[in-house]
C-alpha positions as CSV (number, residue, x, y, z in Angstrom):
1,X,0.0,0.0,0.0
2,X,1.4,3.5,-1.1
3,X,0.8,6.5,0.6
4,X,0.3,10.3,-1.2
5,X,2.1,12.9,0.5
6,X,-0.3,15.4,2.0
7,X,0.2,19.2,1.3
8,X,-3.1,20.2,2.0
9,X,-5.4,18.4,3.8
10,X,-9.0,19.2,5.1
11,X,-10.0,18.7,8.4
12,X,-13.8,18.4,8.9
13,X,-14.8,20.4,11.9
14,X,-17.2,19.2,13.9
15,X,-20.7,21.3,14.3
16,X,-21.6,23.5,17.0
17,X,-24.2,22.1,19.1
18,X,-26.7,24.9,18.5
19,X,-26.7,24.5,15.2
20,X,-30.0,23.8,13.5
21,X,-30.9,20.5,11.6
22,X,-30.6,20.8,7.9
23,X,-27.9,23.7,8.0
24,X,-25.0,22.7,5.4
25,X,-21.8,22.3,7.5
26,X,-19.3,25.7,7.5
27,X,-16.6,25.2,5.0
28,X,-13.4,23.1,6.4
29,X,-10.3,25.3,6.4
30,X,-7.0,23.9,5.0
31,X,-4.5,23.1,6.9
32,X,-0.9,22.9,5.6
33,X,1.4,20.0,6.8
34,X,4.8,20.2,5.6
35,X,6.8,17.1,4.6
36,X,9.4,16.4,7.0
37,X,11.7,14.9,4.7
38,X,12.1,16.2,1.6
39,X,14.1,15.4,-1.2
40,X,17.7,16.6,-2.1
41,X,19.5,16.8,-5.3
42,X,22.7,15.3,-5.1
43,X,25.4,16.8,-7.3
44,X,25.7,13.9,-10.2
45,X,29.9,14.1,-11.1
46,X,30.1,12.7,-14.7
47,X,31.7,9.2,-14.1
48,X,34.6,10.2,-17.0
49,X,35.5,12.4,-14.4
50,X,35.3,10.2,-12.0
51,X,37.3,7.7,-13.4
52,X,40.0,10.7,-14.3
53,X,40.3,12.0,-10.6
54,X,42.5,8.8,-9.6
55,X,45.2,8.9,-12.3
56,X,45.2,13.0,-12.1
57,X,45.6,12.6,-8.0
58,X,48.4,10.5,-8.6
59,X,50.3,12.7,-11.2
60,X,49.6,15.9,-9.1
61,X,51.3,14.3,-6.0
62,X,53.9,13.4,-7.7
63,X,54.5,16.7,-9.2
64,X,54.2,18.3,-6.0
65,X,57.0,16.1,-4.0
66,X,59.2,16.7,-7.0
67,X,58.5,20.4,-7.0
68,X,59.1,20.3,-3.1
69,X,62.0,18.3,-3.3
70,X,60.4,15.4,-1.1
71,X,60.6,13.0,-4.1
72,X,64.7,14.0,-5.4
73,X,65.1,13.7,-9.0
74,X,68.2,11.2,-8.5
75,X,65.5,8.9,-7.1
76,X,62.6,9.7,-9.7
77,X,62.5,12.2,-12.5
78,X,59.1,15.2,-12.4
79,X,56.1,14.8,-14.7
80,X,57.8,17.9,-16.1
81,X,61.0,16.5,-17.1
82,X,59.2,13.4,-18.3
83,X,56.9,15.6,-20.6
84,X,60.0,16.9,-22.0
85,X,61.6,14.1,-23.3
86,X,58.2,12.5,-24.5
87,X,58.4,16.1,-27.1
88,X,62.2,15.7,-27.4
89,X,61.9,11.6,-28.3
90,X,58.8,12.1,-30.5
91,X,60.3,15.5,-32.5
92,X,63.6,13.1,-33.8
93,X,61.3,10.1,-34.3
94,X,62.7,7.9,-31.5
95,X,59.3,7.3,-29.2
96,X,57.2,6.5,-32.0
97,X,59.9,4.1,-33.5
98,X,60.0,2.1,-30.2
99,X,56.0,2.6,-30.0
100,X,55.8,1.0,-34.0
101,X,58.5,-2.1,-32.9
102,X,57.1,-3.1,-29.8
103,X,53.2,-3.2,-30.9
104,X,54.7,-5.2,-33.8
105,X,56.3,-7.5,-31.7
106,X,53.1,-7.5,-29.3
107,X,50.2,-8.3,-32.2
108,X,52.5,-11.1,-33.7
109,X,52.7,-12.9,-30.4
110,X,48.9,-12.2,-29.6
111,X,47.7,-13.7,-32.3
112,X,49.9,-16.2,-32.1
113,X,49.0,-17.2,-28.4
114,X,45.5,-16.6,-28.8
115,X,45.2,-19.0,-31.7
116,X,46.3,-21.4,-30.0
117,X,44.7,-20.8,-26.7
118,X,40.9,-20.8,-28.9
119,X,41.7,-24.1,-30.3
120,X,42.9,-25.9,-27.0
121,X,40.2,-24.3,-25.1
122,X,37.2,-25.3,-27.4
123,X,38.7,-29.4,-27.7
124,X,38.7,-29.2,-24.2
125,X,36.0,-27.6,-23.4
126,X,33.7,-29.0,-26.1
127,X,34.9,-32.7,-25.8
128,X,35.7,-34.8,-22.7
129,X,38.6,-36.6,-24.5
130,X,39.9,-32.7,-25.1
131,X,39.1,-32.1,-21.8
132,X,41.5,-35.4,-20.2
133,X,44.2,-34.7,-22.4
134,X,44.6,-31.0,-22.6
135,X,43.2,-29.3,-19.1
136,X,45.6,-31.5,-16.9
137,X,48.4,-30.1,-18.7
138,X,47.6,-27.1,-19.4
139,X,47.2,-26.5,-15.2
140,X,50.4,-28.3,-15.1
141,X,52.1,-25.6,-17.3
142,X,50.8,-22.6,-16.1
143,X,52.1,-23.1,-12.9
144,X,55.3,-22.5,-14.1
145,X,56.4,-18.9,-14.4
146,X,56.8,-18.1,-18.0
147,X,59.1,-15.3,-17.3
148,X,61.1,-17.4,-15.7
149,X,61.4,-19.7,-19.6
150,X,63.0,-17.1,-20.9
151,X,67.0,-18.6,-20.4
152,X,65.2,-21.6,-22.6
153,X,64.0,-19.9,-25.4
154,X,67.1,-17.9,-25.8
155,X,68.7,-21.4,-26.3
156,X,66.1,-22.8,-28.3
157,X,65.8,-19.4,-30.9
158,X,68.2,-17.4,-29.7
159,X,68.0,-13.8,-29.1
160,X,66.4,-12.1,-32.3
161,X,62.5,-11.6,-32.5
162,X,61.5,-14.8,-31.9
163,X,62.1,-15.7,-28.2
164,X,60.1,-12.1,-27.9
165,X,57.7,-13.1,-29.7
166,X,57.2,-16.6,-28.1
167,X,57.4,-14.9,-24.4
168,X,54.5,-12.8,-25.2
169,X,52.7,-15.2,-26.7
170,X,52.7,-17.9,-24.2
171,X,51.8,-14.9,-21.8
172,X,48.6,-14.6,-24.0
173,X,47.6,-18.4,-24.1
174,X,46.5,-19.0,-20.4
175,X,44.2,-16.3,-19.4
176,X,42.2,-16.9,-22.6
177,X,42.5,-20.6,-22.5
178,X,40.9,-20.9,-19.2
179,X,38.2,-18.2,-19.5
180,X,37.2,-19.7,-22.7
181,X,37.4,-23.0,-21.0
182,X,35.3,-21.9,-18.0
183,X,32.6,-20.2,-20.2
184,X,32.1,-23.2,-22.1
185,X,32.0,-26.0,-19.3
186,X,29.3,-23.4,-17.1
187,X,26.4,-23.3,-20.3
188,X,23.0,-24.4,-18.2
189,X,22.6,-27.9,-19.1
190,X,18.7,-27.2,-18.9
191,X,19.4,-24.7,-21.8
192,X,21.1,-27.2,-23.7
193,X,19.0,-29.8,-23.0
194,X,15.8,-27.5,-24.0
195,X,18.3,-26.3,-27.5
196,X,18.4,-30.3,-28.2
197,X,14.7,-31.1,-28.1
198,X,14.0,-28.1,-30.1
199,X,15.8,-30.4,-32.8
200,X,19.5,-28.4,-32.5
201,X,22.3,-31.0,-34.0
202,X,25.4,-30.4,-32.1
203,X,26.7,-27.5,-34.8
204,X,23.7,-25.8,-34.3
205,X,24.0,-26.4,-30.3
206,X,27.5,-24.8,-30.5
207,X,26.6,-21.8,-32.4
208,X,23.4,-20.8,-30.7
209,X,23.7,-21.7,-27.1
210,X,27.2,-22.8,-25.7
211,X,29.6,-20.2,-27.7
212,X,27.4,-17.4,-27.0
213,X,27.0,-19.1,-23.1
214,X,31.2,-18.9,-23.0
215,X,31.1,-15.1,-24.6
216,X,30.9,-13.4,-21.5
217,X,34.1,-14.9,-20.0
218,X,35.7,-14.8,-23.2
219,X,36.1,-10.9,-23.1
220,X,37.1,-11.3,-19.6
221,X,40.1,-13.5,-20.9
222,X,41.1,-11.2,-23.3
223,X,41.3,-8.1,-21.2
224,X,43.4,-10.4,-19.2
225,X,45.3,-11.5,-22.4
226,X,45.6,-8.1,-24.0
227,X,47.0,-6.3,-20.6
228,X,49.5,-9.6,-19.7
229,X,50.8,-9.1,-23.3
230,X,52.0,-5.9,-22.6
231,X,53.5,-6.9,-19.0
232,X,55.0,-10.3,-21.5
233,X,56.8,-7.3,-23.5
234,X,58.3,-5.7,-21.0
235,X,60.4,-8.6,-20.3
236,X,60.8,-9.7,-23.6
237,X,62.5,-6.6,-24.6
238,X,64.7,-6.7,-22.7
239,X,66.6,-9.9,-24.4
240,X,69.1,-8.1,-26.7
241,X,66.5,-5.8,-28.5
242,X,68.1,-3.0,-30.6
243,X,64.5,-1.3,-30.8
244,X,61.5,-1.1,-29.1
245,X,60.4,0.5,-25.9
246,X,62.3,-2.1,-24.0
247,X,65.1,-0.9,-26.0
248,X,64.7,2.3,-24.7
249,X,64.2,1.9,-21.0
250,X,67.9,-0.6,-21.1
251,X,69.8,2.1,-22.6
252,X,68.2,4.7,-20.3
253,X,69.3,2.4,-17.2
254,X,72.7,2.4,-18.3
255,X,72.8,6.1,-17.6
256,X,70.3,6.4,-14.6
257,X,67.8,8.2,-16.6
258,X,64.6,8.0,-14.7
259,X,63.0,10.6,-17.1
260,X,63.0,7.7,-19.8
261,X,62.3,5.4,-17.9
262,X,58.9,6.8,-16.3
263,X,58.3,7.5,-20.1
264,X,58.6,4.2,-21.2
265,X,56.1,2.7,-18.4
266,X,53.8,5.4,-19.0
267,X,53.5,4.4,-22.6
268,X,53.1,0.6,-21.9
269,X,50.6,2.0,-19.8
270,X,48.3,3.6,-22.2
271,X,48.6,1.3,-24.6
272,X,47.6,-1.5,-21.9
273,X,44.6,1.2,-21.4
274,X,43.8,1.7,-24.7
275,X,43.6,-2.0,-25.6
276,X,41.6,-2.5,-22.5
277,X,38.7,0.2,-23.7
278,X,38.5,-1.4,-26.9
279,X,37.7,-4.8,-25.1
280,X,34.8,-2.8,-23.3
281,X,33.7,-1.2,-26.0
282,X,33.1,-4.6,-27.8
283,X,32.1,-6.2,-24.8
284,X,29.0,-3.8,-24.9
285,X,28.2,-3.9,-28.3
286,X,28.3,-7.9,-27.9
287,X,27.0,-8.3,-24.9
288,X,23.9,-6.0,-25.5
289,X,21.4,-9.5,-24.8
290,X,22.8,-10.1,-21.4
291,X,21.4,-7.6,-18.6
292,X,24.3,-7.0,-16.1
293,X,24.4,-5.6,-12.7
294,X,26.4,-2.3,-12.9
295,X,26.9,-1.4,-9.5
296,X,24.4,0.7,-7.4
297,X,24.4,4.8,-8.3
């Protein structure tokens, strides 16, 4: 039962006692009776902001104990300084160079690792014969740190693109192996079971109700994938390369330049950001069936 707020309300006297039969009662006067609670508008912050106010905190600390000498410049370099060589480094070519050679070297060995991740994850996660021979080793291998392979595959391809290549691709292969994996195997059997007395044959079954089932955690693999390829590259580059970011941050270690340095990770950093947006911006135009919670206001 809902109840109307009152603003106005009339209350019906009663009638004097010497008032003759038949008289039409006195008209009731109004009386007011404020809400006691009334509501407030809250000042809605755009959520772009929002989402802007952490990174700009950070950077505005940071220029503040640099400009206070707090944070020493031996130790780390000031957003200024860094903002300086990012115009010095892109004016002679340098920065976008590196940029062009590492998201080479980072494309190749996604697609690479997520090729083979798709196949492995839909024999295993379609078939139960995929499922006893692949799964069990894949869990066996991913507990082994594949940064720590990377003494191997400099002896098995030595130290040109490959090994870089191979690093980041084998960075790439778990996360969307096992999300795949885990999308397909949690499909509701009722909905499969409904899909095959509809008359579904198992193509149809796959392309209707499990792959779009394992869609969801799909995206959620390749966020995974996309940012772990960048962290893959970090380490990768720095087996011998003679360009690339990686390239850049070894030669500016050799002569303690933090400035570099910072600029380096701050450009793996928005590429990792960039490739991250894109994923959400096809996870909503592919997702656009599936009603998600998005957090309360």
């Amino acid at each position: 039962m809902t109840t109307k707020p009152l603003d106005a309300v009339p209350l019906a006297p009663s009638p004097p006692p010497d008032t003759p039969p038949g008289t039409p009662p006195a008209p009731a006067p109004r009386v007011t009776i404020r809400g006691t609670a009334r509501a407030t508008r809250r000042l809605q912050v755009p959520r772009s902001v929002r989402r802007a106010a952490g990174p700009v905190g950070l950077v505005l600390l940071w220029f503040l104990t640099s400009a206070t000498g707090v944070l020493p410049e031996s130790v780390l370099a000031s957003p200024v300084d860094v903002l300086k060589q990012a115009v010095d480094l892109t004016k002679n070519g340098e920065l976008p160079g590196a940029v062009a050679a590492s998201g080479r070297r980072a494309a190749i060995g996604f697609l690479i690792g997520a090729s083979v991740a798709l196949v492995l994850s839909l024999l295993a996660g379609l078939f139960r014969l995929g499922e006893d021979v692949i799964d069990s080793s894949m869990g066996m291998f991913r507990a082994i740190p594949w940064v720590g392979l990377i003494p191997l595959f400099i002896v098995w391809f030595g130290i040109e693109e490959t090994p870089k290549i191979a690093l980041v691709a084998l960075g790439v292969t778990y996360p969307l192996y096992f999300n795949i994996y885990g999308g397909i195997r949690s499909t509701d059997a009722q909905l499969v079971e409904a899909a095959r007395m509809m008359g579904l044959g198992r193509l149809g079954l796959i392309k209707y109700v499990i792959l779009p089932s394992a869609l969801p955690g799909a995206l959620v693999g390749l966020r995974y994938a996309l940012s772990t390829a960048w962290l893959a590259l970090v380490f990768a580059e720095q087996i011998n390369a003679d360009a690339g970011l990686g390239y850049l941050m070894s030669n500016a270690q050799q002569y303690f330049r933090t400035d570099i340095i910072v600029l380096c990770l701050a450009v793996y950093a928005l590429l990792g950001l960039a490739c991250d947006f894109a994923v959400r911006v096809l996870s909503r135009r592919l997702l656009t069936w599936r009603a998600n919670f998005e957090g309360e206001a």
